[in-house]
Amino acid sequence: MSQHTTSITHVAMIGCGTIGISWAAYFLSRGLHVTAFDPDANARAHFTQRVAEDMRALGADSRTPVVTQTLTEALQGAELVVENAPESVALKQQVLAEIQQAAPTQALVVSSTSSLKHSDITQGTLAPERIIIAHPFNPPHLVPLVELYGPDTELVQRLVDFYRSIGKQPVMLRKEMIGHIANRLSSALWREALYLLQEGVASVEDIDLAVTAGPGLRWAIQGPFLTYHLGGGQGGIRHYLEHLGPSQEYRWASLGQPTMNNALYEQVIHGVETATQGQSLPALFSKRDRQLTAIQQALATNAKQEETL
C-alpha cells in the first residue's frame, strides 16, 4: 500500500441523501473521520440518525459523523471528498467547482455519479484531473463494488489501493462510458425484463424469481465471462464459443425494446405492488440489508475455508 493511501483518515461527505448516508456509515465503520454537509437543512437534521441505522445493519459500533452548517466547514482538513449530488450535469459541475475552490489543495475529490461522464461533470473545475468517478453500487455500506474512472491513472490507482484497504472491491474503467460497467449490465437486464412484461410473457413476480432462483445465484459468485467458461463444461470457454456461440446470437436477435409509456408504467407498478404483498418499504429495505449481509458473511466464510485448503 502506498504512503498516499494510508494518509486518508478524514472524508468529507457532500450530499446527505441515501448514498451519502450509506457511504458515511461505511467509512465510520472503518475508523475514518467523517464530516458532512448538504444544502438541505432537513437532510442535515436527519443525517446522523440515518447513518446510525445503516451502521446497525453493518453490525458496527456506533460512531457519529460531524454535520456542518457550511460546505467550507465540512471540507476543512479533508483528504478525500465524496460528492453525492443528484444526477444533473449542470448541478454536478457547480458542486464540484465549489468543492475544489474550498477544499484543501491536495484533497482528492470523487463523484458518486451513477451514469454521467467525467468529461461532462468536470467542465469548469479548477483541476479536473484530480476529480475521479467513484461510483458505488447501492447500498454502498453493504455492496463492495466501487467503479473508478479518471484521466490520471496514478491517482485512480491510489484510490484503488485506498478502497481495497477499507474492504471494498474497486474496478478501474480504462475509458469513460455512460453508466460505467455495472449499471450498463443492469440496464440491459432491466430493459429485457420490461419487454418480457410488456409482451405478456410472465408476471413481475415470476420475472424476478427467474433471476433470483436462477442466474442471480451464480452472479453472486461469478461474472458473465466465468459463468460461460464453466457453461462450456470440460472444454471451458473455447468449447462454449465454438459450439454455443451461435445460440447466443439467436437469442440476441430476439431481444426487445420496450415502449416506455403510461400503460407499461402502470403494469410495472401493479406488478410490484402485487409481488410485495403490501410490505412496507422500510420492511423491504431491512430484508434486503439482512440478506445482503448474510451473503457477504457466507462468501467471507467460504473464502477463509478455501485459504486453509
PDB file of C-alpha atoms in Angstrom:
ATOM      1  CA  MET A   1       0.000   0.000   0.000  1.00  0.00           C
ATOM      2  CA  SER A   2       1.333   3.435  -0.881  1.00  0.00           C
ATOM      3  CA  GLN A   3       2.048   6.162   1.615  1.00  0.00           C
ATOM      4  CA  HIS A   4      -0.685   8.249  -0.009  1.00  0.00           C
ATOM      5  CA  THR A   5      -3.427   5.729   0.710  1.00  0.00           C
ATOM      6  CA  THR A   6      -2.649   5.448   4.412  1.00  0.00           C
ATOM      7  CA  SER A   7      -2.930   9.230   4.790  1.00  0.00           C
ATOM      8  CA  ILE A   8      -6.677   9.209   4.105  1.00  0.00           C
ATOM      9  CA  THR A   9      -8.253   9.455   7.531  1.00  0.00           C
ATOM     10  CA  HIS A  10     -10.749  12.304   7.039  1.00  0.00           C
ATOM     11  CA  VAL A  11     -13.560  12.013   4.494  1.00  0.00           C
ATOM     12  CA  ALA A  12     -15.930  14.873   3.698  1.00  0.00           C
ATOM     13  CA  MET A  13     -19.374  13.755   2.567  1.00  0.00           C
ATOM     14  CA  ILE A  14     -21.054  16.371   0.370  1.00  0.00           C
ATOM     15  CA  GLY A  15     -24.666  15.385  -0.087  1.00  0.00           C
ATOM     16  CA  CYS A  16     -26.576  13.743   2.748  1.00  0.00           C
ATOM     17  CA  GLY A  17     -29.076  11.658   0.807  1.00  0.00           C
ATOM     18  CA  THR A  18     -29.275   7.882   0.555  1.00  0.00           C
ATOM     19  CA  ILE A  19     -25.809   7.396  -0.956  1.00  0.00           C
ATOM     20  CA  GLY A  20     -24.130   9.910   1.367  1.00  0.00           C
ATOM     21  CA  ILE A  21     -25.721   8.242   4.399  1.00  0.00           C
ATOM     22  CA  SER A  22     -24.626   4.781   3.318  1.00  0.00           C
ATOM     23  CA  TRP A  23     -21.080   5.884   2.453  1.00  0.00           C
ATOM     24  CA  ALA A  24     -20.729   7.740   5.761  1.00  0.00           C
ATOM     25  CA  ALA A  25     -21.783   4.646   7.701  1.00  0.00           C
ATOM     26  CA  TYR A  26     -19.218   2.531   5.890  1.00  0.00           C
ATOM     27  CA  PHE A  27     -16.346   4.993   6.309  1.00  0.00           C
ATOM     28  CA  LEU A  28     -17.165   5.414  10.009  1.00  0.00           C
ATOM     29  CA  SER A  29     -17.258   1.631  10.460  1.00  0.00           C
ATOM     30  CA  ARG A  30     -13.696   1.573   9.117  1.00  0.00           C
ATOM     31  CA  GLY A  31     -12.470   4.082  11.698  1.00  0.00           C
ATOM     32  CA  LEU A  32     -12.356   7.135   9.433  1.00  0.00           C
ATOM     33  CA  HIS A  33     -13.401  10.626  10.498  1.00  0.00           C
ATOM     34  CA  VAL A  34     -16.427  11.854   8.534  1.00  0.00           C
ATOM     35  CA  THR A  35     -17.737  15.383   8.155  1.00  0.00           C
ATOM     36  CA  ALA A  36     -20.866  16.049   6.131  1.00  0.00           C
ATOM     37  CA  PHE A  37     -22.782  18.891   4.518  1.00  0.00           C
ATOM     38  CA  ASP A  38     -25.953  19.227   2.483  1.00  0.00           C
ATOM     39  CA  PRO A  39     -27.619  22.496   1.459  1.00  0.00           C
ATOM     40  CA  ASP A  40     -30.940  20.980   2.549  1.00  0.00           C
ATOM     41  CA  ALA A  41     -31.395  21.643   6.273  1.00  0.00           C
ATOM     42  CA  ASN A  42     -33.824  18.711   6.566  1.00  0.00           C
ATOM     43  CA  ALA A  43     -31.248  16.313   5.126  1.00  0.00           C
ATOM     44  CA  ARG A  44     -28.663  17.585   7.612  1.00  0.00           C
ATOM     45  CA  ALA A  45     -31.096  17.226  10.514  1.00  0.00           C
ATOM     46  CA  HIS A  46     -31.790  13.528   9.844  1.00  0.00           C
ATOM     47  CA  PHE A  47     -28.334  12.520   8.651  1.00  0.00           C
ATOM     48  CA  THR A  48     -26.857  11.285  11.946  1.00  0.00           C
ATOM     49  CA  GLN A  49     -29.893   9.145  12.782  1.00  0.00           C
ATOM     50  CA  ARG A  50     -29.980   7.521   9.374  1.00  0.00           C
ATOM     51  CA  VAL A  51     -26.225   6.875   9.422  1.00  0.00           C
ATOM     52  CA  ALA A  52     -26.693   5.110  12.773  1.00  0.00           C
ATOM     53  CA  GLU A  53     -29.354   2.871  11.214  1.00  0.00           C
ATOM     54  CA  ASP A  54     -27.001   1.818   8.409  1.00  0.00           C
ATOM     55  CA  MET A  55     -24.221   1.183  10.922  1.00  0.00           C
ATOM     56  CA  ARG A  56     -26.535  -1.158  12.808  1.00  0.00           C
ATOM     57  CA  ALA A  57     -27.184  -3.022   9.557  1.00  0.00           C
ATOM     58  CA  LEU A  58     -23.399  -3.363   9.246  1.00  0.00           C
ATOM     59  CA  GLY A  59     -23.159  -4.699  12.780  1.00  0.00           C
ATOM     60  CA  ALA A  60     -20.640  -1.938  13.512  1.00  0.00           C
ATOM     61  CA  ASP A  61     -20.110   0.017  16.706  1.00  0.00           C
ATOM     62  CA  SER A  62     -21.940   3.307  16.580  1.00  0.00           C
ATOM     63  CA  ARG A  63     -19.818   6.316  15.606  1.00  0.00           C
ATOM     64  CA  THR A  64     -21.096   9.761  14.749  1.00  0.00           C
ATOM     65  CA  PRO A  65     -20.329  11.966  11.740  1.00  0.00           C
ATOM     66  CA  VAL A  66     -19.818  15.689  12.192  1.00  0.00           C
ATOM     67  CA  VAL A  67     -22.597  17.510  10.346  1.00  0.00           C
ATOM     68  CA  THR A  68     -21.602  21.061   9.475  1.00  0.00           C
ATOM     69  CA  GLN A  69     -23.654  24.116   8.566  1.00  0.00           C
ATOM     70  CA  THR A  70     -21.473  25.145   5.617  1.00  0.00           C
ATOM     71  CA  LEU A  71     -19.586  23.475   2.800  1.00  0.00           C
ATOM     72  CA  THR A  72     -16.329  25.120   3.845  1.00  0.00           C
ATOM     73  CA  GLU A  73     -16.561  23.701   7.368  1.00  0.00           C
ATOM     74  CA  ALA A  74     -17.107  20.169   6.070  1.00  0.00           C
ATOM     75  CA  LEU A  75     -14.088  20.402   3.778  1.00  0.00           C
ATOM     76  CA  GLN A  76     -11.587  21.662   6.351  1.00  0.00           C
ATOM     77  CA  GLY A  77      -8.797  19.098   6.691  1.00  0.00           C
ATOM     78  CA  ALA A  78     -10.436  16.575   4.349  1.00  0.00           C
ATOM     79  CA  GLU A  79      -8.144  14.279   2.363  1.00  0.00           C
ATOM     80  CA  LEU A  80     -10.989  12.700   0.406  1.00  0.00           C
ATOM     81  CA  VAL A  81     -14.186  14.494  -0.638  1.00  0.00           C
ATOM     82  CA  VAL A  82     -17.169  12.425  -1.772  1.00  0.00           C
ATOM     83  CA  GLU A  83     -19.729  14.303  -3.887  1.00  0.00           C
ATOM     84  CA  ASN A  84     -23.246  12.834  -3.895  1.00  0.00           C
ATOM     85  CA  ALA A  85     -25.319  15.481  -5.682  1.00  0.00           C
ATOM     86  CA  PRO A  86     -28.328  14.457  -7.836  1.00  0.00           C
ATOM     87  CA  GLU A  87     -27.685  13.173 -11.367  1.00  0.00           C
ATOM     88  CA  SER A  88     -27.608  16.505 -13.195  1.00  0.00           C
ATOM     89  CA  VAL A  89     -24.585  17.537 -15.269  1.00  0.00           C
ATOM     90  CA  ALA A  90     -25.098  21.244 -14.547  1.00  0.00           C
ATOM     91  CA  LEU A  91     -25.566  20.690 -10.811  1.00  0.00           C
ATOM     92  CA  LYS A  92     -22.542  18.429 -10.500  1.00  0.00           C
ATOM     93  CA  GLN A  93     -20.402  20.908 -12.434  1.00  0.00           C
ATOM     94  CA  GLN A  94     -21.429  23.604  -9.969  1.00  0.00           C
ATOM     95  CA  VAL A  95     -20.933  21.473  -6.848  1.00  0.00           C
ATOM     96  CA  LEU A  96     -17.587  20.051  -7.966  1.00  0.00           C
ATOM     97  CA  ALA A  97     -16.306  23.535  -8.830  1.00  0.00           C
ATOM     98  CA  GLU A  98     -17.366  24.825  -5.405  1.00  0.00           C
ATOM     99  CA  ILE A  99     -15.723  21.849  -3.695  1.00  0.00           C
ATOM    100  CA  GLN A 100     -12.386  22.380  -5.433  1.00  0.00           C
ATOM    101  CA  GLN A 101     -12.405  26.079  -4.625  1.00  0.00           C
ATOM    102  CA  ALA A 102     -12.924  25.426  -0.907  1.00  0.00           C
ATOM    103  CA  ALA A 103     -11.187  22.069  -0.309  1.00  0.00           C
ATOM    104  CA  PRO A 104      -7.521  21.597   0.652  1.00  0.00           C
ATOM    105  CA  THR A 105      -5.349  21.675  -2.483  1.00  0.00           C
ATOM    106  CA  GLN A 106      -4.177  18.069  -2.087  1.00  0.00           C
ATOM    107  CA  ALA A 107      -7.636  16.645  -1.400  1.00  0.00           C
ATOM    108  CA  LEU A 108      -8.900  14.059  -3.848  1.00  0.00           C
ATOM    109  CA  VAL A 109     -12.472  14.610  -4.977  1.00  0.00           C
ATOM    110  CA  VAL A 110     -14.645  11.688  -6.049  1.00  0.00           C
ATOM    111  CA  SER A 111     -18.102  11.728  -7.591  1.00  0.00           C
ATOM    112  CA  SER A 112     -20.700   9.062  -6.887  1.00  0.00           C
ATOM    113  CA  THR A 113     -22.356   9.635 -10.265  1.00  0.00           C
ATOM    114  CA  SER A 114     -24.133   6.512 -11.438  1.00  0.00           C
ATOM    115  CA  SER A 115     -24.226   7.335 -15.149  1.00  0.00           C
ATOM    116  CA  LEU A 116     -22.623  10.682 -16.058  1.00  0.00           C
ATOM    117  CA  LYS A 117     -19.275  11.020 -17.835  1.00  0.00           C
ATOM    118  CA  HIS A 118     -16.189  12.504 -16.207  1.00  0.00           C
ATOM    119  CA  SER A 119     -15.533  14.827 -19.126  1.00  0.00           C
ATOM    120  CA  ASP A 120     -19.008  16.317 -18.743  1.00  0.00           C
ATOM    121  CA  ILE A 121     -19.252  16.843 -14.988  1.00  0.00           C
ATOM    122  CA  THR A 122     -15.727  18.276 -14.564  1.00  0.00           C
ATOM    123  CA  GLN A 123     -16.108  21.112 -17.057  1.00  0.00           C
ATOM    124  CA  GLY A 124     -15.354  24.434 -15.364  1.00  0.00           C
ATOM    125  CA  THR A 125     -13.495  22.918 -12.387  1.00  0.00           C
ATOM    126  CA  LEU A 126     -10.060  24.122 -11.272  1.00  0.00           C
ATOM    127  CA  ALA A 127      -8.325  20.746 -11.584  1.00  0.00           C
ATOM    128  CA  PRO A 128     -10.461  18.189 -13.422  1.00  0.00           C
ATOM    129  CA  GLU A 129      -7.648  15.620 -13.311  1.00  0.00           C
ATOM    130  CA  ARG A 130      -7.970  15.495  -9.504  1.00  0.00           C
ATOM    131  CA  ILE A 131     -11.632  14.548  -9.742  1.00  0.00           C
ATOM    132  CA  ILE A 132     -12.312  10.819 -10.012  1.00  0.00           C
ATOM    133  CA  ILE A 133     -15.570   9.000 -10.585  1.00  0.00           C
ATOM    134  CA  ALA A 134     -16.029   6.552  -7.714  1.00  0.00           C
ATOM    135  CA  HIS A 135     -19.449   5.046  -8.294  1.00  0.00           C
ATOM    136  CA  PRO A 136     -20.651   2.745  -5.519  1.00  0.00           C
ATOM    137  CA  PHE A 137     -23.284   0.108  -6.115  1.00  0.00           C
ATOM    138  CA  ASN A 138     -26.286   0.767  -3.874  1.00  0.00           C
ATOM    139  CA  PRO A 139     -26.243   0.396  -0.906  1.00  0.00           C
ATOM    140  CA  PRO A 140     -22.544   1.303  -0.517  1.00  0.00           C
ATOM    141  CA  HIS A 141     -22.329   0.186   3.119  1.00  0.00           C
ATOM    142  CA  LEU A 142     -23.232  -3.393   2.135  1.00  0.00           C
ATOM    143  CA  VAL A 143     -22.198  -3.850  -1.513  1.00  0.00           C
ATOM    144  CA  PRO A 144     -18.412  -3.919  -2.052  1.00  0.00           C
ATOM    145  CA  LEU A 145     -18.226  -2.701  -5.668  1.00  0.00           C
ATOM    146  CA  VAL A 146     -16.741   0.727  -6.482  1.00  0.00           C
ATOM    147  CA  GLU A 147     -16.273   1.730 -10.137  1.00  0.00           C
ATOM    148  CA  LEU A 148     -13.392   4.146 -10.695  1.00  0.00           C
ATOM    149  CA  TYR A 149     -12.519   6.333 -13.639  1.00  0.00           C
ATOM    150  CA  GLY A 150     -10.264   9.352 -14.071  1.00  0.00           C
ATOM    151  CA  PRO A 151      -7.795  10.712 -16.623  1.00  0.00           C
ATOM    152  CA  ASP A 152      -4.857  10.451 -14.184  1.00  0.00           C
ATOM    153  CA  THR A 153      -4.241   6.713 -13.802  1.00  0.00           C
ATOM    154  CA  GLU A 154      -1.813   7.259 -10.910  1.00  0.00           C
ATOM    155  CA  LEU A 155      -4.500   9.000  -8.862  1.00  0.00           C
ATOM    156  CA  VAL A 156      -7.009   6.328  -9.789  1.00  0.00           C
ATOM    157  CA  GLN A 157      -4.567   3.642  -8.644  1.00  0.00           C
ATOM    158  CA  ARG A 158      -4.150   5.440  -5.324  1.00  0.00           C
ATOM    159  CA  LEU A 159      -7.891   5.241  -4.869  1.00  0.00           C
ATOM    160  CA  VAL A 160      -7.940   1.576  -5.910  1.00  0.00           C
ATOM    161  CA  ASP A 161      -5.429   0.920  -3.122  1.00  0.00           C
ATOM    162  CA  PHE A 162      -7.406   3.018  -0.648  1.00  0.00           C
ATOM    163  CA  TYR A 163     -10.763   1.359  -1.306  1.00  0.00           C
ATOM    164  CA  ARG A 164      -9.182  -2.089  -1.143  1.00  0.00           C
ATOM    165  CA  SER A 165      -7.579  -1.162   2.174  1.00  0.00           C
ATOM    166  CA  ILE A 166     -11.005  -0.491   3.683  1.00  0.00           C
ATOM    167  CA  GLY A 167     -12.586  -3.694   2.367  1.00  0.00           C
ATOM    168  CA  LYS A 168     -14.093  -2.551  -0.925  1.00  0.00           C
ATOM    169  CA  GLN A 169     -13.668  -4.250  -4.316  1.00  0.00           C
ATOM    170  CA  PRO A 170     -12.830  -1.495  -6.815  1.00  0.00           C
ATOM    171  CA  VAL A 171     -12.746  -1.878 -10.589  1.00  0.00           C
ATOM    172  CA  MET A 172     -10.979   0.563 -12.924  1.00  0.00           C
ATOM    173  CA  LEU A 173     -12.508   1.706 -16.204  1.00  0.00           C
ATOM    174  CA  ARG A 174      -9.964   2.130 -18.994  1.00  0.00           C
ATOM    175  CA  LYS A 175     -12.206   4.647 -20.783  1.00  0.00           C
ATOM    176  CA  GLU A 176     -15.218   6.662 -19.690  1.00  0.00           C
ATOM    177  CA  MET A 177     -18.633   5.301 -20.532  1.00  0.00           C
ATOM    178  CA  ILE A 178     -22.175   6.414 -19.752  1.00  0.00           C
ATOM    179  CA  GLY A 179     -23.412   4.201 -16.904  1.00  0.00           C
ATOM    180  CA  HIS A 180     -19.893   2.799 -16.327  1.00  0.00           C
ATOM    181  CA  ILE A 181     -19.950  -1.031 -16.143  1.00  0.00           C
ATOM    182  CA  ALA A 182     -22.422  -2.395 -13.610  1.00  0.00           C
ATOM    183  CA  ASN A 183     -25.287  -0.048 -14.414  1.00  0.00           C
ATOM    184  CA  ARG A 184     -24.955  -0.780 -18.121  1.00  0.00           C
ATOM    185  CA  LEU A 185     -25.197  -4.504 -17.400  1.00  0.00           C
ATOM    186  CA  SER A 186     -28.127  -3.912 -15.037  1.00  0.00           C
ATOM    187  CA  SER A 187     -29.864  -1.680 -17.571  1.00  0.00           C
ATOM    188  CA  ALA A 188     -29.581  -4.356 -20.258  1.00  0.00           C
ATOM    189  CA  LEU A 189     -31.300  -6.883 -17.988  1.00  0.00           C
ATOM    190  CA  TRP A 190     -33.933  -4.346 -16.870  1.00  0.00           C
ATOM    191  CA  ARG A 191     -34.767  -3.486 -20.498  1.00  0.00           C
ATOM    192  CA  GLU A 192     -35.396  -7.119 -21.342  1.00  0.00           C
ATOM    193  CA  ALA A 193     -37.392  -7.649 -18.132  1.00  0.00           C
ATOM    194  CA  LEU A 194     -39.663  -4.753 -19.115  1.00  0.00           C
ATOM    195  CA  TYR A 195     -40.008  -6.162 -22.632  1.00  0.00           C
ATOM    196  CA  LEU A 196     -41.000  -9.593 -21.299  1.00  0.00           C
ATOM    197  CA  LEU A 197     -43.586  -7.958 -19.032  1.00  0.00           C
ATOM    198  CA  GLN A 198     -44.991  -5.745 -21.786  1.00  0.00           C
ATOM    199  CA  GLU A 199     -45.227  -8.720 -24.149  1.00  0.00           C
ATOM    200  CA  GLY A 200     -47.187 -10.683 -21.533  1.00  0.00           C
ATOM    201  CA  VAL A 201     -44.571 -13.412 -21.249  1.00  0.00           C
ATOM    202  CA  ALA A 202     -44.616 -13.528 -17.444  1.00  0.00           C
ATOM    203  CA  SER A 203     -45.582 -11.576 -14.325  1.00  0.00           C
ATOM    204  CA  VAL A 204     -43.308  -9.202 -12.404  1.00  0.00           C
ATOM    205  CA  GLU A 205     -43.027 -11.774  -9.635  1.00  0.00           C
ATOM    206  CA  ASP A 206     -42.043 -14.625 -11.957  1.00  0.00           C
ATOM    207  CA  ILE A 207     -39.568 -12.492 -13.925  1.00  0.00           C
ATOM    208  CA  ASP A 208     -37.848 -11.543 -10.654  1.00  0.00           C
ATOM    209  CA  LEU A 209     -37.917 -15.169  -9.495  1.00  0.00           C
ATOM    210  CA  ALA A 210     -36.378 -16.298 -12.779  1.00  0.00           C
ATOM    211  CA  VAL A 211     -33.385 -14.144 -11.830  1.00  0.00           C
ATOM    212  CA  THR A 212     -33.072 -14.771  -8.088  1.00  0.00           C
ATOM    213  CA  ALA A 213     -33.680 -18.531  -8.279  1.00  0.00           C
ATOM    214  CA  GLY A 214     -31.535 -18.969 -11.375  1.00  0.00           C
ATOM    215  CA  PRO A 215     -28.690 -16.884 -12.782  1.00  0.00           C
ATOM    216  CA  GLY A 216     -28.730 -14.461  -9.837  1.00  0.00           C
ATOM    217  CA  LEU A 217     -27.354 -17.214  -7.612  1.00  0.00           C
ATOM    218  CA  ARG A 218     -24.420 -17.712  -9.965  1.00  0.00           C
ATOM    219  CA  TRP A 219     -23.887 -13.972 -10.422  1.00  0.00           C
ATOM    220  CA  ALA A 220     -23.195 -13.599  -6.701  1.00  0.00           C
ATOM    221  CA  ILE A 221     -20.024 -15.647  -7.214  1.00  0.00           C
ATOM    222  CA  GLN A 222     -19.260 -15.467 -10.959  1.00  0.00           C
ATOM    223  CA  GLY A 223     -19.494 -12.780 -13.614  1.00  0.00           C
ATOM    224  CA  PRO A 224     -20.754 -13.410 -17.159  1.00  0.00           C
ATOM    225  CA  PHE A 225     -17.404 -14.474 -18.585  1.00  0.00           C
ATOM    226  CA  LEU A 226     -16.613 -17.072 -15.916  1.00  0.00           C
ATOM    227  CA  THR A 227     -20.228 -18.247 -15.957  1.00  0.00           C
ATOM    228  CA  TYR A 228     -19.979 -19.111 -19.644  1.00  0.00           C
ATOM    229  CA  HIS A 229     -16.477 -20.535 -19.159  1.00  0.00           C
ATOM    230  CA  LEU A 230     -17.982 -23.117 -16.817  1.00  0.00           C
ATOM    231  CA  GLY A 231     -21.002 -23.396 -19.117  1.00  0.00           C
ATOM    232  CA  GLY A 232     -18.662 -24.915 -21.663  1.00  0.00           C
ATOM    233  CA  GLY A 233     -18.143 -27.931 -19.428  1.00  0.00           C
ATOM    234  CA  GLN A 234     -14.759 -29.618 -19.624  1.00  0.00           C
ATOM    235  CA  GLY A 235     -13.929 -27.612 -22.743  1.00  0.00           C
ATOM    236  CA  GLY A 236     -14.437 -24.296 -20.989  1.00  0.00           C
ATOM    237  CA  ILE A 237     -14.996 -21.013 -22.790  1.00  0.00           C
ATOM    238  CA  ARG A 238     -13.354 -22.215 -26.013  1.00  0.00           C
ATOM    239  CA  HIS A 239     -15.858 -25.062 -26.301  1.00  0.00           C
ATOM    240  CA  TYR A 240     -18.758 -22.785 -25.362  1.00  0.00           C
ATOM    241  CA  LEU A 241     -17.948 -20.213 -28.044  1.00  0.00           C
ATOM    242  CA  GLU A 242     -17.338 -22.816 -30.716  1.00  0.00           C
ATOM    243  CA  HIS A 243     -20.480 -24.838 -30.048  1.00  0.00           C
ATOM    244  CA  LEU A 244     -22.942 -22.469 -28.365  1.00  0.00           C
ATOM    245  CA  GLY A 245     -21.857 -19.062 -29.581  1.00  0.00           C
ATOM    246  CA  PRO A 246     -24.445 -19.132 -32.417  1.00  0.00           C
ATOM    247  CA  SER A 247     -27.212 -19.822 -29.868  1.00  0.00           C
ATOM    248  CA  GLN A 248     -26.339 -16.538 -28.184  1.00  0.00           C
ATOM    249  CA  GLU A 249     -26.698 -14.701 -31.481  1.00  0.00           C
ATOM    250  CA  TYR A 250     -30.079 -16.414 -31.988  1.00  0.00           C
ATOM    251  CA  ARG A 251     -31.260 -15.046 -28.620  1.00  0.00           C
ATOM    252  CA  TRP A 252     -29.761 -11.606 -29.171  1.00  0.00           C
ATOM    253  CA  ALA A 253     -31.758 -11.282 -32.379  1.00  0.00           C
ATOM    254  CA  SER A 254     -34.991 -11.727 -30.416  1.00  0.00           C
ATOM    255  CA  LEU A 255     -34.216  -9.288 -27.592  1.00  0.00           C
ATOM    256  CA  GLY A 256     -36.754  -6.495 -27.432  1.00  0.00           C
ATOM    257  CA  GLN A 257     -37.097  -2.777 -26.891  1.00  0.00           C
ATOM    258  CA  PRO A 258     -39.958  -1.944 -24.520  1.00  0.00           C
ATOM    259  CA  THR A 259     -42.137   1.086 -25.193  1.00  0.00           C
ATOM    260  CA  MET A 260     -41.909   3.322 -22.127  1.00  0.00           C
ATOM    261  CA  ASN A 261     -45.496   4.552 -21.917  1.00  0.00           C
ATOM    262  CA  ASN A 262     -48.082   5.055 -19.176  1.00  0.00           C
ATOM    263  CA  ALA A 263     -49.569   1.624 -19.784  1.00  0.00           C
ATOM    264  CA  LEU A 264     -46.206  -0.035 -19.070  1.00  0.00           C
ATOM    265  CA  TYR A 265     -45.651   2.160 -16.013  1.00  0.00           C
ATOM    266  CA  GLU A 266     -48.984   1.068 -14.570  1.00  0.00           C
ATOM    267  CA  GLN A 267     -48.233  -2.544 -15.427  1.00  0.00           C
ATOM    268  CA  VAL A 268     -44.911  -2.341 -13.564  1.00  0.00           C
ATOM    269  CA  ILE A 269     -46.419  -0.571 -10.548  1.00  0.00           C
ATOM    270  CA  HIS A 270     -49.302  -3.041 -10.285  1.00  0.00           C
ATOM    271  CA  GLY A 271     -46.944  -5.987 -10.694  1.00  0.00           C
ATOM    272  CA  VAL A 272     -44.541  -4.753  -7.999  1.00  0.00           C
ATOM    273  CA  GLU A 273     -47.377  -3.994  -5.587  1.00  0.00           C
ATOM    274  CA  THR A 274     -48.787  -7.477  -6.153  1.00  0.00           C
ATOM    275  CA  ALA A 275     -45.388  -9.140  -5.729  1.00  0.00           C
ATOM    276  CA  THR A 276     -44.564  -7.284  -2.488  1.00  0.00           C
ATOM    277  CA  GLN A 277     -47.952  -8.143  -0.955  1.00  0.00           C
ATOM    278  CA  GLY A 278     -48.332  -4.914   0.988  1.00  0.00           C
ATOM    279  CA  GLN A 279     -44.902  -4.994   2.645  1.00  0.00           C
ATOM    280  CA  SER A 280     -43.715  -1.508   3.533  1.00  0.00           C
ATOM    281  CA  LEU A 281     -40.582  -0.010   2.028  1.00  0.00           C
ATOM    282  CA  PRO A 282     -38.788   0.063   5.429  1.00  0.00           C
ATOM    283  CA  ALA A 283     -39.545  -3.658   5.811  1.00  0.00           C
ATOM    284  CA  LEU A 284     -38.263  -4.380   2.307  1.00  0.00           C
ATOM    285  CA  PHE A 285     -35.105  -2.328   2.898  1.00  0.00           C
ATOM    286  CA  SER A 286     -34.492  -4.213   6.157  1.00  0.00           C
ATOM    287  CA  LYS A 287     -34.989  -7.587   4.475  1.00  0.00           C
ATOM    288  CA  ARG A 288     -32.631  -6.629   1.658  1.00  0.00           C
ATOM    289  CA  ASP A 289     -29.955  -5.477   4.082  1.00  0.00           C
ATOM    290  CA  ARG A 290     -30.183  -8.668   6.166  1.00  0.00           C
ATOM    291  CA  GLN A 291     -29.905 -10.827   3.074  1.00  0.00           C
ATOM    292  CA  LEU A 292     -27.005  -8.835   1.616  1.00  0.00           C
ATOM    293  CA  THR A 293     -25.197  -9.119   4.942  1.00  0.00           C
ATOM    294  CA  ALA A 294     -25.831 -12.867   5.061  1.00  0.00           C
ATOM    295  CA  ILE A 295     -24.470 -13.311   1.526  1.00  0.00           C
ATOM    296  CA  GLN A 296     -21.336 -11.292   2.346  1.00  0.00           C
ATOM    297  CA  GLN A 297     -20.769 -13.305   5.516  1.00  0.00           C
ATOM    298  CA  ALA A 298     -21.230 -16.603   3.696  1.00  0.00           C
ATOM    299  CA  LEU A 299     -18.797 -15.585   0.955  1.00  0.00           C
ATOM    300  CA  ALA A 300     -16.251 -14.389   3.519  1.00  0.00           C
ATOM    301  CA  THR A 301     -16.522 -17.648   5.455  1.00  0.00           C
ATOM    302  CA  ASN A 302     -16.104 -19.658   2.258  1.00  0.00           C
ATOM    303  CA  ALA A 303     -13.051 -17.605   1.256  1.00  0.00           C
ATOM    304  CA  LYS A 304     -11.409 -18.322   4.624  1.00  0.00           C
ATOM    305  CA  GLN A 305     -12.130 -22.036   4.278  1.00  0.00           C
ATOM    306  CA  GLU A 306     -10.575 -22.095   0.824  1.00  0.00           C
ATOM    307  CA  GLU A 307      -7.431 -20.410   2.162  1.00  0.00           C
ATOM    308  CA  THR A 308      -6.901 -23.337   4.546  1.00  0.00           C
ATOM    309  CA  LEU A 309      -7.289 -25.992   1.845  1.00  0.00           C
TER     310      LEU A 309
END
